[in-house]
XYZ file of C-alpha atoms in Angstrom:
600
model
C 18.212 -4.586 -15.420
C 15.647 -7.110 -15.917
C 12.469 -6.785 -17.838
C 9.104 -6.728 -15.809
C 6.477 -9.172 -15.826
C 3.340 -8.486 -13.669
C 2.692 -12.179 -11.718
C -0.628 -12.619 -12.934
C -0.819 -16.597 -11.543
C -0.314 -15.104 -8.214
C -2.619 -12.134 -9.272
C -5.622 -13.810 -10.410
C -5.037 -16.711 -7.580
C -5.313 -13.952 -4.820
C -8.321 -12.252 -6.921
C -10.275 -15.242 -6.996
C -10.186 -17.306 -3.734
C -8.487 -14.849 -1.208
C -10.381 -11.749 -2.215
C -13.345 -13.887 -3.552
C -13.629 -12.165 -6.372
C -17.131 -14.059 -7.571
C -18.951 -12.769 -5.088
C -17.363 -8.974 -5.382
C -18.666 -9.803 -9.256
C -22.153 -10.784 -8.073
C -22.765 -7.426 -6.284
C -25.385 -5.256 -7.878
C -22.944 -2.452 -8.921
C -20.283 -4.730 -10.009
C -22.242 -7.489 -12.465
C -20.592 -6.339 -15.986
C -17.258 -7.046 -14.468
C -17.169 -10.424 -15.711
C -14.275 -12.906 -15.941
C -13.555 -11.879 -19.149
C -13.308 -8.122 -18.650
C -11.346 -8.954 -15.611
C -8.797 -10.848 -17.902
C -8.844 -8.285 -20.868
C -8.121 -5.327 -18.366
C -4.950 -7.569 -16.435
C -3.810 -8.313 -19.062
C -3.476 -5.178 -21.189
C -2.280 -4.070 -17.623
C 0.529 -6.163 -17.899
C 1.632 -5.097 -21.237
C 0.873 -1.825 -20.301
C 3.351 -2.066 -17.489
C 6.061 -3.511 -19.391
C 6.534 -2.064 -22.411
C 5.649 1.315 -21.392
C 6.803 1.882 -17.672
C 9.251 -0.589 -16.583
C 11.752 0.396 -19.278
C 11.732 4.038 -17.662
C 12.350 2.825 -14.310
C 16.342 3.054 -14.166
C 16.576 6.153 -16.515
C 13.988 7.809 -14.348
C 15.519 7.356 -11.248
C 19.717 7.717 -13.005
C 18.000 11.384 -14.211
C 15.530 12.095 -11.641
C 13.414 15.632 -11.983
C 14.577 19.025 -12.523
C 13.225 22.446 -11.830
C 13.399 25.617 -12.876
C 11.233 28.568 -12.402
C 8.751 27.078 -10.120
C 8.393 24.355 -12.945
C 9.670 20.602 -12.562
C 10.672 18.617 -15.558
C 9.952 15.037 -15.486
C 12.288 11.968 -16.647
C 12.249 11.729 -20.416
C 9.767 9.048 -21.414
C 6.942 10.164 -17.969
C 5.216 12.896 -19.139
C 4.428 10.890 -22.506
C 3.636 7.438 -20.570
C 1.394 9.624 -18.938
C -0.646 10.704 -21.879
C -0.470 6.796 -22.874
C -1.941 6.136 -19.844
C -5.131 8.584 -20.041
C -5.630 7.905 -23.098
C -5.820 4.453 -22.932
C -8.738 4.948 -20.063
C -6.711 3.497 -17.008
C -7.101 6.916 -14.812
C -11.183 5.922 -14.190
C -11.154 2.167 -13.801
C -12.805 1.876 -10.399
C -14.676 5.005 -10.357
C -18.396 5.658 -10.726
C -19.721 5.950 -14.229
C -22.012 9.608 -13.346
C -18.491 11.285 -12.986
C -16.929 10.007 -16.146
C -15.282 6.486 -14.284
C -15.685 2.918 -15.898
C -17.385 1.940 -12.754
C -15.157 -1.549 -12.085
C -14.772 -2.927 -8.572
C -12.057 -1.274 -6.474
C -9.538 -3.936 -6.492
C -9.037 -4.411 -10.161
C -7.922 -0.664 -9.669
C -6.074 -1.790 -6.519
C -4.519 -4.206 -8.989
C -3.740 -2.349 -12.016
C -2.137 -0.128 -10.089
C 0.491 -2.809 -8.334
C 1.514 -3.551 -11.779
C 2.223 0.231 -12.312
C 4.272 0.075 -9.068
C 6.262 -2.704 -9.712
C 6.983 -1.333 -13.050
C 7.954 1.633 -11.694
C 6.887 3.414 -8.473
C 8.160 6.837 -9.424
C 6.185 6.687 -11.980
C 3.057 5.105 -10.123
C 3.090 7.677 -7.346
C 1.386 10.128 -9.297
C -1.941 7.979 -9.763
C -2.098 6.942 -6.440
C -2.477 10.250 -5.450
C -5.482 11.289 -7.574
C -6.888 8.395 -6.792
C -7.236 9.307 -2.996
C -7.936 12.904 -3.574
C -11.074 11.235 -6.026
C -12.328 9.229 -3.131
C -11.704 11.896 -0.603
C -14.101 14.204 -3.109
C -16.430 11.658 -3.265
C -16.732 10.988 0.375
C -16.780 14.680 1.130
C -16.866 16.937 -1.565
C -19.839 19.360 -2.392
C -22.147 18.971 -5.053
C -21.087 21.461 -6.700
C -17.190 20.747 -5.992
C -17.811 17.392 -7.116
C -19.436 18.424 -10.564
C -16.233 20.724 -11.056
C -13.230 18.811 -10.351
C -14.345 15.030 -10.574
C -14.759 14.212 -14.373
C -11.467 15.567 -14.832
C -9.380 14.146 -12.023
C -11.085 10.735 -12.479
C -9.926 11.252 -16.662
C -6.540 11.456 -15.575
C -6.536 15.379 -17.121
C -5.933 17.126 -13.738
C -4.206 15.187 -11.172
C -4.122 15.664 -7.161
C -1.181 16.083 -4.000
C -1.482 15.726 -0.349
C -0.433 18.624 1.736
C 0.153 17.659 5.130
C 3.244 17.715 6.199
C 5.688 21.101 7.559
C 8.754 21.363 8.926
C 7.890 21.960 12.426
C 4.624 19.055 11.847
C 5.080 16.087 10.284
C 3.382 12.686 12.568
C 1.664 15.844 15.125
C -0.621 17.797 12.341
C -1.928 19.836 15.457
C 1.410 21.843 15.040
C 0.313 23.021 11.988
C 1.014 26.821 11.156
C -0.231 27.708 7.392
C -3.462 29.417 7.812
C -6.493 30.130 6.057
C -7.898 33.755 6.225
C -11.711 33.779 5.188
C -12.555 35.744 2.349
C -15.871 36.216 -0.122
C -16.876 32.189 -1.174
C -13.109 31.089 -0.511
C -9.889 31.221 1.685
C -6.722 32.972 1.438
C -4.027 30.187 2.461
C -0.127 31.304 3.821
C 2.301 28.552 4.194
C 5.041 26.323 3.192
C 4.305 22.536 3.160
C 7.673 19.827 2.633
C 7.504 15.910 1.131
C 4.733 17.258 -1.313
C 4.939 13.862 -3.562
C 3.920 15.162 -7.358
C 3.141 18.366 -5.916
C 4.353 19.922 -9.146
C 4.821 18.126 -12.679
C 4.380 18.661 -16.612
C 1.825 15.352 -16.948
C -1.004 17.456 -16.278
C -2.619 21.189 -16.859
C -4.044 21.539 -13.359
C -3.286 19.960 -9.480
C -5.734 19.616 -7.166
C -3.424 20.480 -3.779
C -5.720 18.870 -0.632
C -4.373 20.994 2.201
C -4.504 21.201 5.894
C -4.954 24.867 7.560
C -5.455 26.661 10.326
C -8.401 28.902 10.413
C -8.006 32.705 11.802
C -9.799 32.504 15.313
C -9.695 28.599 14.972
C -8.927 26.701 18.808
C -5.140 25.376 18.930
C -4.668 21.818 18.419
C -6.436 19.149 16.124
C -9.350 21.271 16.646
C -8.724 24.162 14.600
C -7.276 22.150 11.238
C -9.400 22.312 8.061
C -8.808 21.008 4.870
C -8.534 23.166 1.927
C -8.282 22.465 -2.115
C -6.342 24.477 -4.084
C -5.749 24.448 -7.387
C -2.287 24.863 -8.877
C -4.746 27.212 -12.164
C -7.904 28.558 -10.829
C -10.747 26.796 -12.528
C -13.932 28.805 -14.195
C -17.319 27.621 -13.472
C -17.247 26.423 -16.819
C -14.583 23.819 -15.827
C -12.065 25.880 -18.031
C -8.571 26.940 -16.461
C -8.212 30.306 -15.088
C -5.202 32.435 -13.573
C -2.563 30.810 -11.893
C -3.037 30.346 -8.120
C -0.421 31.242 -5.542
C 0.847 28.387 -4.864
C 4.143 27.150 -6.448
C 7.212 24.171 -5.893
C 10.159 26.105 -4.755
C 12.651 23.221 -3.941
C 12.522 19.435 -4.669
C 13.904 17.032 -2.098
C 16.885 15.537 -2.660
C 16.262 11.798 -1.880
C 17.148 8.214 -1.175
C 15.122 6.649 -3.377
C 11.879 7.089 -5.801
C 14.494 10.123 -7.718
C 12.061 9.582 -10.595
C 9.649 11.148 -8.809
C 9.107 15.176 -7.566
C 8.522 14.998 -4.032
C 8.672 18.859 -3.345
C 8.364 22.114 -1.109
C 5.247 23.902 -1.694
C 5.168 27.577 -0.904
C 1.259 28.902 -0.915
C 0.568 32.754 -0.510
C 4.044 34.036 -1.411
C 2.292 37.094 -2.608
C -1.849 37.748 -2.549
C -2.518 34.297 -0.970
C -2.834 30.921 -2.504
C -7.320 30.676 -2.907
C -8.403 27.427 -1.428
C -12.182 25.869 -0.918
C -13.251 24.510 2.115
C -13.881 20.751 1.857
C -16.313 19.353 4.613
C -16.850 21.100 7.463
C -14.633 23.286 9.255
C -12.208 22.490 12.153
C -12.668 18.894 10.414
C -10.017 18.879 8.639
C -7.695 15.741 9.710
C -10.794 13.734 10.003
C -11.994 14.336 6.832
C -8.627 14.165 5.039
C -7.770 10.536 7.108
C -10.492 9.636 3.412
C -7.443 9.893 1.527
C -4.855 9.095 4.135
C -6.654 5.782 4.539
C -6.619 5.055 1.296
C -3.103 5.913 0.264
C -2.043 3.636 3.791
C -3.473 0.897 1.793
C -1.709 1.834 -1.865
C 1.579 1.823 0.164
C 0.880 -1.665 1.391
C 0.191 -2.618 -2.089
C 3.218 -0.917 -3.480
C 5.382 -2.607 -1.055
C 4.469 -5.822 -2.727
C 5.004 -4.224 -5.882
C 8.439 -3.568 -5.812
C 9.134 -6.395 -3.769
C 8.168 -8.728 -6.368
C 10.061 -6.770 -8.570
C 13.198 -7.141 -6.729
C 12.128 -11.053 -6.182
C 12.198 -11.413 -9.857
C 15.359 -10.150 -10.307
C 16.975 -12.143 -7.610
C 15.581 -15.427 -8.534
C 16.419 -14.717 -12.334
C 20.222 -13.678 -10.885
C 20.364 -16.926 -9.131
C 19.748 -19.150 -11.602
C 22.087 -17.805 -14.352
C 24.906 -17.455 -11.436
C 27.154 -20.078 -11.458
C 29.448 -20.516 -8.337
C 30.813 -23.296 -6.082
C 29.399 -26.809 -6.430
C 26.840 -28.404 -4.804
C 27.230 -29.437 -1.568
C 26.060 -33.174 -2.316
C 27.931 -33.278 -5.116
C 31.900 -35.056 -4.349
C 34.652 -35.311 -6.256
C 35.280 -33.078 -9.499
C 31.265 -31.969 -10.135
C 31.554 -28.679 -11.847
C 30.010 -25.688 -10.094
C 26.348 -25.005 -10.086
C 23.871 -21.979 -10.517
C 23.599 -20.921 -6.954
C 19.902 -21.606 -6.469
C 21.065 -25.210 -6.259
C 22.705 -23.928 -2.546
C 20.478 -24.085 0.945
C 20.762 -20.842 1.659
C 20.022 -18.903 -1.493
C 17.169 -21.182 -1.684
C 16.111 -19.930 1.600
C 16.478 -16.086 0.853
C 14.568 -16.887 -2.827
C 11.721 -18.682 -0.145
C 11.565 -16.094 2.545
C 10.841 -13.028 -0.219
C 8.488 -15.081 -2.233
C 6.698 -16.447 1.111
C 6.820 -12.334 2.223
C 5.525 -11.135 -1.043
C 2.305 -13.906 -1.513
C 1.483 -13.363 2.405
C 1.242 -9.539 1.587
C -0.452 -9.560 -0.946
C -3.053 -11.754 0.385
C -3.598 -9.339 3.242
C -4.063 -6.215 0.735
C -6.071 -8.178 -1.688
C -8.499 -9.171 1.143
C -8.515 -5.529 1.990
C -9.601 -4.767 -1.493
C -12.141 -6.861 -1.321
C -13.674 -6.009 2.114
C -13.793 -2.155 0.393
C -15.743 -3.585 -2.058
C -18.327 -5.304 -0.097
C -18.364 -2.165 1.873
C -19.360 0.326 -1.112
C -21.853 -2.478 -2.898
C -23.707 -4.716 -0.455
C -27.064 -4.444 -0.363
C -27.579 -5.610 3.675
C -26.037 -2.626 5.533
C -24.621 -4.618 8.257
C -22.696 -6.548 5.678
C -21.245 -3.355 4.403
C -20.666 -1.913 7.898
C -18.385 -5.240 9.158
C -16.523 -4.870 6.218
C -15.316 -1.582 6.673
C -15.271 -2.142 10.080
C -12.619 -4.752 8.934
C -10.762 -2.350 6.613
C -10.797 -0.170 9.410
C -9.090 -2.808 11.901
C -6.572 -4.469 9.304
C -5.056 -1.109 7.595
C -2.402 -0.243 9.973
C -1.051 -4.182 10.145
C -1.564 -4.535 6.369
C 0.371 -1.418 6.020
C 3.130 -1.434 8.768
C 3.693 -5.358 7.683
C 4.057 -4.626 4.161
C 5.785 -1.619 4.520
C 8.569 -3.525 6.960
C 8.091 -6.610 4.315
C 9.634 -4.523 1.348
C 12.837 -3.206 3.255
C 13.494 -6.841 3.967
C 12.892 -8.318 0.966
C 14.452 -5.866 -1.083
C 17.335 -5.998 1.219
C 17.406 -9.832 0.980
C 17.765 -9.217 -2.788
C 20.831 -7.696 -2.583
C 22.136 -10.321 -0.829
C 21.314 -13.140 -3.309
C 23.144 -10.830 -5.777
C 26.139 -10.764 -3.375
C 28.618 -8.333 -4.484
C 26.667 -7.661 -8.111
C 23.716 -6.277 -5.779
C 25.941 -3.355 -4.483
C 26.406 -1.530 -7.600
C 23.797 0.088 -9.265
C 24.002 -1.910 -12.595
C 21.777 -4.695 -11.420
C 18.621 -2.370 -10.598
C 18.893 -4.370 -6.940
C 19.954 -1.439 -5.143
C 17.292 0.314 -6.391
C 14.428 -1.200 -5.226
C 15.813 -1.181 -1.810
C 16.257 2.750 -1.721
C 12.500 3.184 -3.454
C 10.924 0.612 -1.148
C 12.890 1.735 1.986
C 10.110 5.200 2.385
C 7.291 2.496 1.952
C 7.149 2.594 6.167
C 7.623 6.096 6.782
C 5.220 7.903 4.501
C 1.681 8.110 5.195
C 2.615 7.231 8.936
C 5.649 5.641 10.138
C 5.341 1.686 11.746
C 5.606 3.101 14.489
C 2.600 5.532 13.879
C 0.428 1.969 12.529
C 1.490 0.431 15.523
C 0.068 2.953 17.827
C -3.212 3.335 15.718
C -4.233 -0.547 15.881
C -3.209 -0.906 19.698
C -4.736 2.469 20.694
C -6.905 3.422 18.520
C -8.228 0.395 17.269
C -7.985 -2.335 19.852
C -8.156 -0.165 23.079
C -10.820 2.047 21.669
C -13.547 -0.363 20.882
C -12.602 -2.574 23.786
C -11.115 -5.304 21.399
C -14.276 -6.074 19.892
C -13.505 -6.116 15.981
C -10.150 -8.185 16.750
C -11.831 -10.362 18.878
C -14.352 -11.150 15.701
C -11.858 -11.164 13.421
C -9.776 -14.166 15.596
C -12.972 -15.700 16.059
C -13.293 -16.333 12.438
C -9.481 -17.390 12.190
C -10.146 -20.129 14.507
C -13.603 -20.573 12.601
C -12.053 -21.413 9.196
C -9.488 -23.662 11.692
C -11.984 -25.317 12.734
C -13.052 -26.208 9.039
C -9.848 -27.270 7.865
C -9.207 -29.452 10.772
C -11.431 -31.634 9.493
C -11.955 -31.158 5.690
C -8.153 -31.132 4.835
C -6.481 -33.827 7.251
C -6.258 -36.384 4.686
C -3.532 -33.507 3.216
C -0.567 -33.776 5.517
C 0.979 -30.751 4.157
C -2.056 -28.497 4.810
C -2.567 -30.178 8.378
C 0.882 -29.083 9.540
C 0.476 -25.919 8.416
C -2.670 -25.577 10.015
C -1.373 -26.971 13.421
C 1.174 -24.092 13.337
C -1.352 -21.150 12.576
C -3.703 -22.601 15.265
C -0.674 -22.721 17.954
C 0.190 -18.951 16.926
C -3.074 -17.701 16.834
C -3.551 -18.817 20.635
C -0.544 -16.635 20.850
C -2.086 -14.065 19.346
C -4.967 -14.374 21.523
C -2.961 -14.074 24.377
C -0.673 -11.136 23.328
C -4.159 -9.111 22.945
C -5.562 -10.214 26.096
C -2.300 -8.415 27.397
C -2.752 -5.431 24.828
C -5.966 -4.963 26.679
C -5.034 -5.201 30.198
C -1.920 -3.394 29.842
C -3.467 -0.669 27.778
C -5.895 0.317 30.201
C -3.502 0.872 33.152
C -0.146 1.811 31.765
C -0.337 3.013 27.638
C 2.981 3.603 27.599
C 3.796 0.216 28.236
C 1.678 -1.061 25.588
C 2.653 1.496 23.028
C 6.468 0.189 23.756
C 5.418 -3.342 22.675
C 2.622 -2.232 19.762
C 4.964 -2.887 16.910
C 5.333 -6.288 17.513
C 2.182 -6.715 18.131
C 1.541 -5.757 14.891
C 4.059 -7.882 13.250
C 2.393 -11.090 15.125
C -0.947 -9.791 13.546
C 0.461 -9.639 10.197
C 2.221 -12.452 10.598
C -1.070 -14.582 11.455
C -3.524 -13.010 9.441
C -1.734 -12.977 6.009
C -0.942 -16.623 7.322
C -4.438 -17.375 7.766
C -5.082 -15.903 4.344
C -2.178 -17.991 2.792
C -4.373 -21.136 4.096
C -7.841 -19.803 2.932
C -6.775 -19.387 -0.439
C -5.466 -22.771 -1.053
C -8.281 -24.240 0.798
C -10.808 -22.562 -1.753
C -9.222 -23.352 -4.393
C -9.068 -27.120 -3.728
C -12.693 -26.917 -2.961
C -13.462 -24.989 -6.013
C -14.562 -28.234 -8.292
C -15.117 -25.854 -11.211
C -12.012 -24.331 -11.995
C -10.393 -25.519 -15.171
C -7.478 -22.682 -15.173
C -6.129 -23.911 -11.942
C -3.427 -27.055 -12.004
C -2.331 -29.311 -9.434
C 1.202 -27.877 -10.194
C 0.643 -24.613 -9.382
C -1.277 -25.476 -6.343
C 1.551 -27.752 -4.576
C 3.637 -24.456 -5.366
C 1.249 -22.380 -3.254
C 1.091 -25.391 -0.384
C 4.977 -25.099 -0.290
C 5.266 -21.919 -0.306
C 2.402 -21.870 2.885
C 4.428 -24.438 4.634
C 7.801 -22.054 4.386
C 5.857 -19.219 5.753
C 4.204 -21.482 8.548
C 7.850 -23.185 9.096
C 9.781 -19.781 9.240
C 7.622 -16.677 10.234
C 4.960 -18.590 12.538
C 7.567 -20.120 14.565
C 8.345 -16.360 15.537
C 4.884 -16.056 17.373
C 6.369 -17.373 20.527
C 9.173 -15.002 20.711
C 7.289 -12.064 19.741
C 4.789 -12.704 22.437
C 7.637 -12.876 25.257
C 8.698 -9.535 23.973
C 5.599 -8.134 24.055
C 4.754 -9.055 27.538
C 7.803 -7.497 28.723
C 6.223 -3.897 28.136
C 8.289 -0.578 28.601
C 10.523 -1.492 31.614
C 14.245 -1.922 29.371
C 12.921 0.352 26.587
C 12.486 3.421 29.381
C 14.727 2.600 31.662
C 17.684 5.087 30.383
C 17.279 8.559 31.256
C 17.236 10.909 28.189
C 20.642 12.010 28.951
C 22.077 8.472 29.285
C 21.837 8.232 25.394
């Protein structure tokens, strides 16, 4: 298997003029995050990444985790990469200083932690995690609650897990049966939770378990959920560890992909009852805890890019030591070629590199809208940026999470027969990157949420903005860039789209309002012609910045007729869909439910 290298070109070109990092620099809170702290903290990143966590990658996921007694043993190498890893600092890089953070923006986090993926997601899933049970705390934690647990989850000492999920409840969390019996300053929790993700592990002396409950007396439904922490040791009010809670792994999943990690069943109240504290208020608990789901939608996104440049790298590094068949414009006797000399492999290399930069544009601008939201100083500024966020998570995460299975998949392919055997590493990334669109809501779940809750809800308002500025910045380029006739093509085919993306929500809205169903049956590819068009749109703003920024002296013309190309794939290839997608979509729920149940 290949060694990793984090793409910092494509990192610090997305950083600077898709996420606009300079002015994410020039807010208040943000000003000693200068361009050379940004570099020192990428690139020790990178090395980071590399030396330490992508050589554990295959082992990890050939030896997987082990328990024994309630106890799970990690790969060999994790638990000590771990240490590595808080020692070094990385655990508080975007968090505020009062709690014992470093106080950086949130995407040089967001980044760090794509390298970490990439490297190895097993390994990475554990800091994503803590990092939304941090923000979750900070959002709506107690004083008190905040002064206890913070400094040490945001030091990387204690770590946290996300307890949603049961056998009976997994997407409908109103079918939730653990409970939480009221007693003294705390709660008494009974339940088993599955597809607990680091919900036990030797990298840590404590987990903080976020958990959803049902109150005693508490109305059915959504209604009567709370959310809980728990502890895996009670903690003193000194911050010291106390007894051990009862709460404990008592199987781990046996999995697909992502072996290296302990994804686990989590028994609480086995005997006395597992002691939880209430976070926020009560019957709030899947409101409050959508904090962290939120953010961890987002970290998936980003992870899907992760390992799909991962597996890019190895394909494109396969295809040009592969030598097979000659070219096909050679005659005669020519002696065979490396096969990214042939059409088609050069097309596979294209359509994963084109997937991976349009992704990563979308979750970089994300980063950066989260970033304007928590710093701004106007409040309406910070308000339409989260308001963004808010709009753009499910497409950034259903489109990244359907991006990895197919680049990871397309990986294989360029590997032919070498990619169906483990050696490689290929297969790998397709069986880690395959969960990337079911956890923390399936497509299908994303797809639902931006037609219904988003787009429906507010009457299409925030899309209807966020087109308006598409066609804005077209507007722009129309006349700024013309003299480029490779940037005015591509800019010809995102305008046509996005008047097909215009149109598909104009349907979306008067669908939605007289037959749901009908629009839910078409929401997923609505939401790939979003992603499709936004990240395009991105693709086109970055380049465009970066040709206007006279300044630069790291940038060179070479690199930036690479990203042009790459644009004018993505407009060629994906764009073109537009028009089929929106025939689909206007063809609703009549095929999809015309079959009876028992007809299948």
């Amino acid at each position: 298997m290949m060694s990793y290298h984090a793409s910092l070109d494509d990192i610090n070109f997305a950083l600077t003029y898709i996420a606009d990092y300079p002015k994410i620099a020039a807010l208040p809170p943000n000003r000693e995050a200068t361009s050379d702290v940004v570099e020192a903290v990428l690139t020790e990143a990178a090395k980071f990444a590399a030396t330490l966590l992508a050589p554990l990658n295959q082992s990890g996921d050939q030896q997987g985790c082990r328990l024994g007694n309630g106890e799970v043993q990690t790969p060999d190498g994790f638990r000590e990469a771990y240490r590595q890893y808080i020692d070094a600092g990385w655990a508080g890089l975007p968090f505020p200083q009062q709690h014992g953070g470093q106080g950086l923006p949130w995407i040089l986090g967001g980044i760090v932690q794509e390298m970490w993926d990439g490297a190895n997601m097993a390994w990475g899933l554990c800091p994503i995690l803590s990092r939304g049970a941090i923000e979750l705390l900070l959002s709506h934690g107690s004083e008190a609650q905040k002064s206890l647990y913070l400094p040490r989850l945001i030091s990387g000492e204690w770590s946290g897990s996300m307890h949603l999920t049961e056998p009976q409840a997994g997407t409908d969390l109103a079918m939730i049966k653990t409970v939480a019996v009221a007693e003294d300053d705390h709660f008494l929790l009974k339940g088993q939770k599955i597809f607990i993700t680091w919900g036990e592990q030797d990298f840590t002396e404590n987990i903080l378990h976020l958990v959803l409950a049902r109150t005693t007396n508490a109305p059915p439904g959504a209604r009567g959920i709370s959310l809980f922490m728990v502890p895996k040791f009670l903690v003193n009010e000194d911050g010291s560890i106390g007894a051990r809670n009862d709460v404990q792994c008592v199987a781990l999943e046996k999995k697909l992909g992502v072996r290296g990690s302990a994804t686990c069943v989590m028994s609480h109240g086995d005997n006395q009852g597992a002691v939880g504290y209430l976070i926020g208020d009560e019957g709030r608990g899947i409101a409050t805890m959508f904090t962290m789901m939120n953010n961890e939608r987002l970290a998936v996104a980003l992870q899907s890019i992760a390992v799909a440049d991962r597996a890019y790298q190895l394909a494109r590094d396969y295809a040009k030591e592969r030598v097979q068949s000659r070219a096909l414009t050679e005659q005669g006797n020519s002696e065979p070629v490396t096969i990214i000399h042939h059409a088609d492999v050069r097309r596979m290399l294209l359509s994963m590199k084109a997937r991976i930069e349009a992704g990563r544009a979308l979750c970089y601008y994300a980063m950066g809208q989260i970033d304007i939201s928590h710093a701004d100083e106007d409040s309406q500024l910070r308000g339409a940026a989260q308001k963004r966020v808010d709009l753009l998570t499910p497409v950034i995460k259903g489109w990244c999470g359907e991006s990895v299975i197919d680049v990871t998949n397309t990986g294989i392919q360029v590997h032919g027969g070498m990619g169906f055997v483990e050696e490689t590493g290929a297969a790998q990334y397709l069986r880690d990157g395959r969960i990337c669109s079911i956890y923390e809501g399936t497509s299908g779940i994303q797809s639902n949420d931006l037609v219904l809750r988003k787009i429906l809800a507010d009457g299409g308002e925030q899309m209807r903005l966020l087109l308006e500025e598409i066609q804005g910045d077209i507007d722009v380029w129309r006349e700024d860039l013309a003299e480029n006739l490779a940037l005015a093509a591509i800019i010809v085919e995102l305008h046509q789209s996005l008047a097909v993306l215009r149109e598909a929500t104009d349907w979306m809205m008067a669908t939605g309002t007289k037959n749901v169903n009908s629009a839910a049956a078409s929401a997923f590819h609505y939401l790939m012609l979003t992603g499709y068009v936004t990240s395009n749109w991105l693709l086109v703003k970055g380049i465009a910045n970066a040709l206007g920024d006279t300044e630069s002296d790291g940038r060179s013309d070479a690199y930036l007729t690479v990203r042009i190309q790459v644009a004018r794939f993505s407009s060629e290839q994906f764009l073109s869909l537009a028009d089929g997608l929106l025939k689909t979509i206007q063809r609703g729920d009549d095929a999809i439910m015309a079959l009876a149940v028992d007809e299948f």
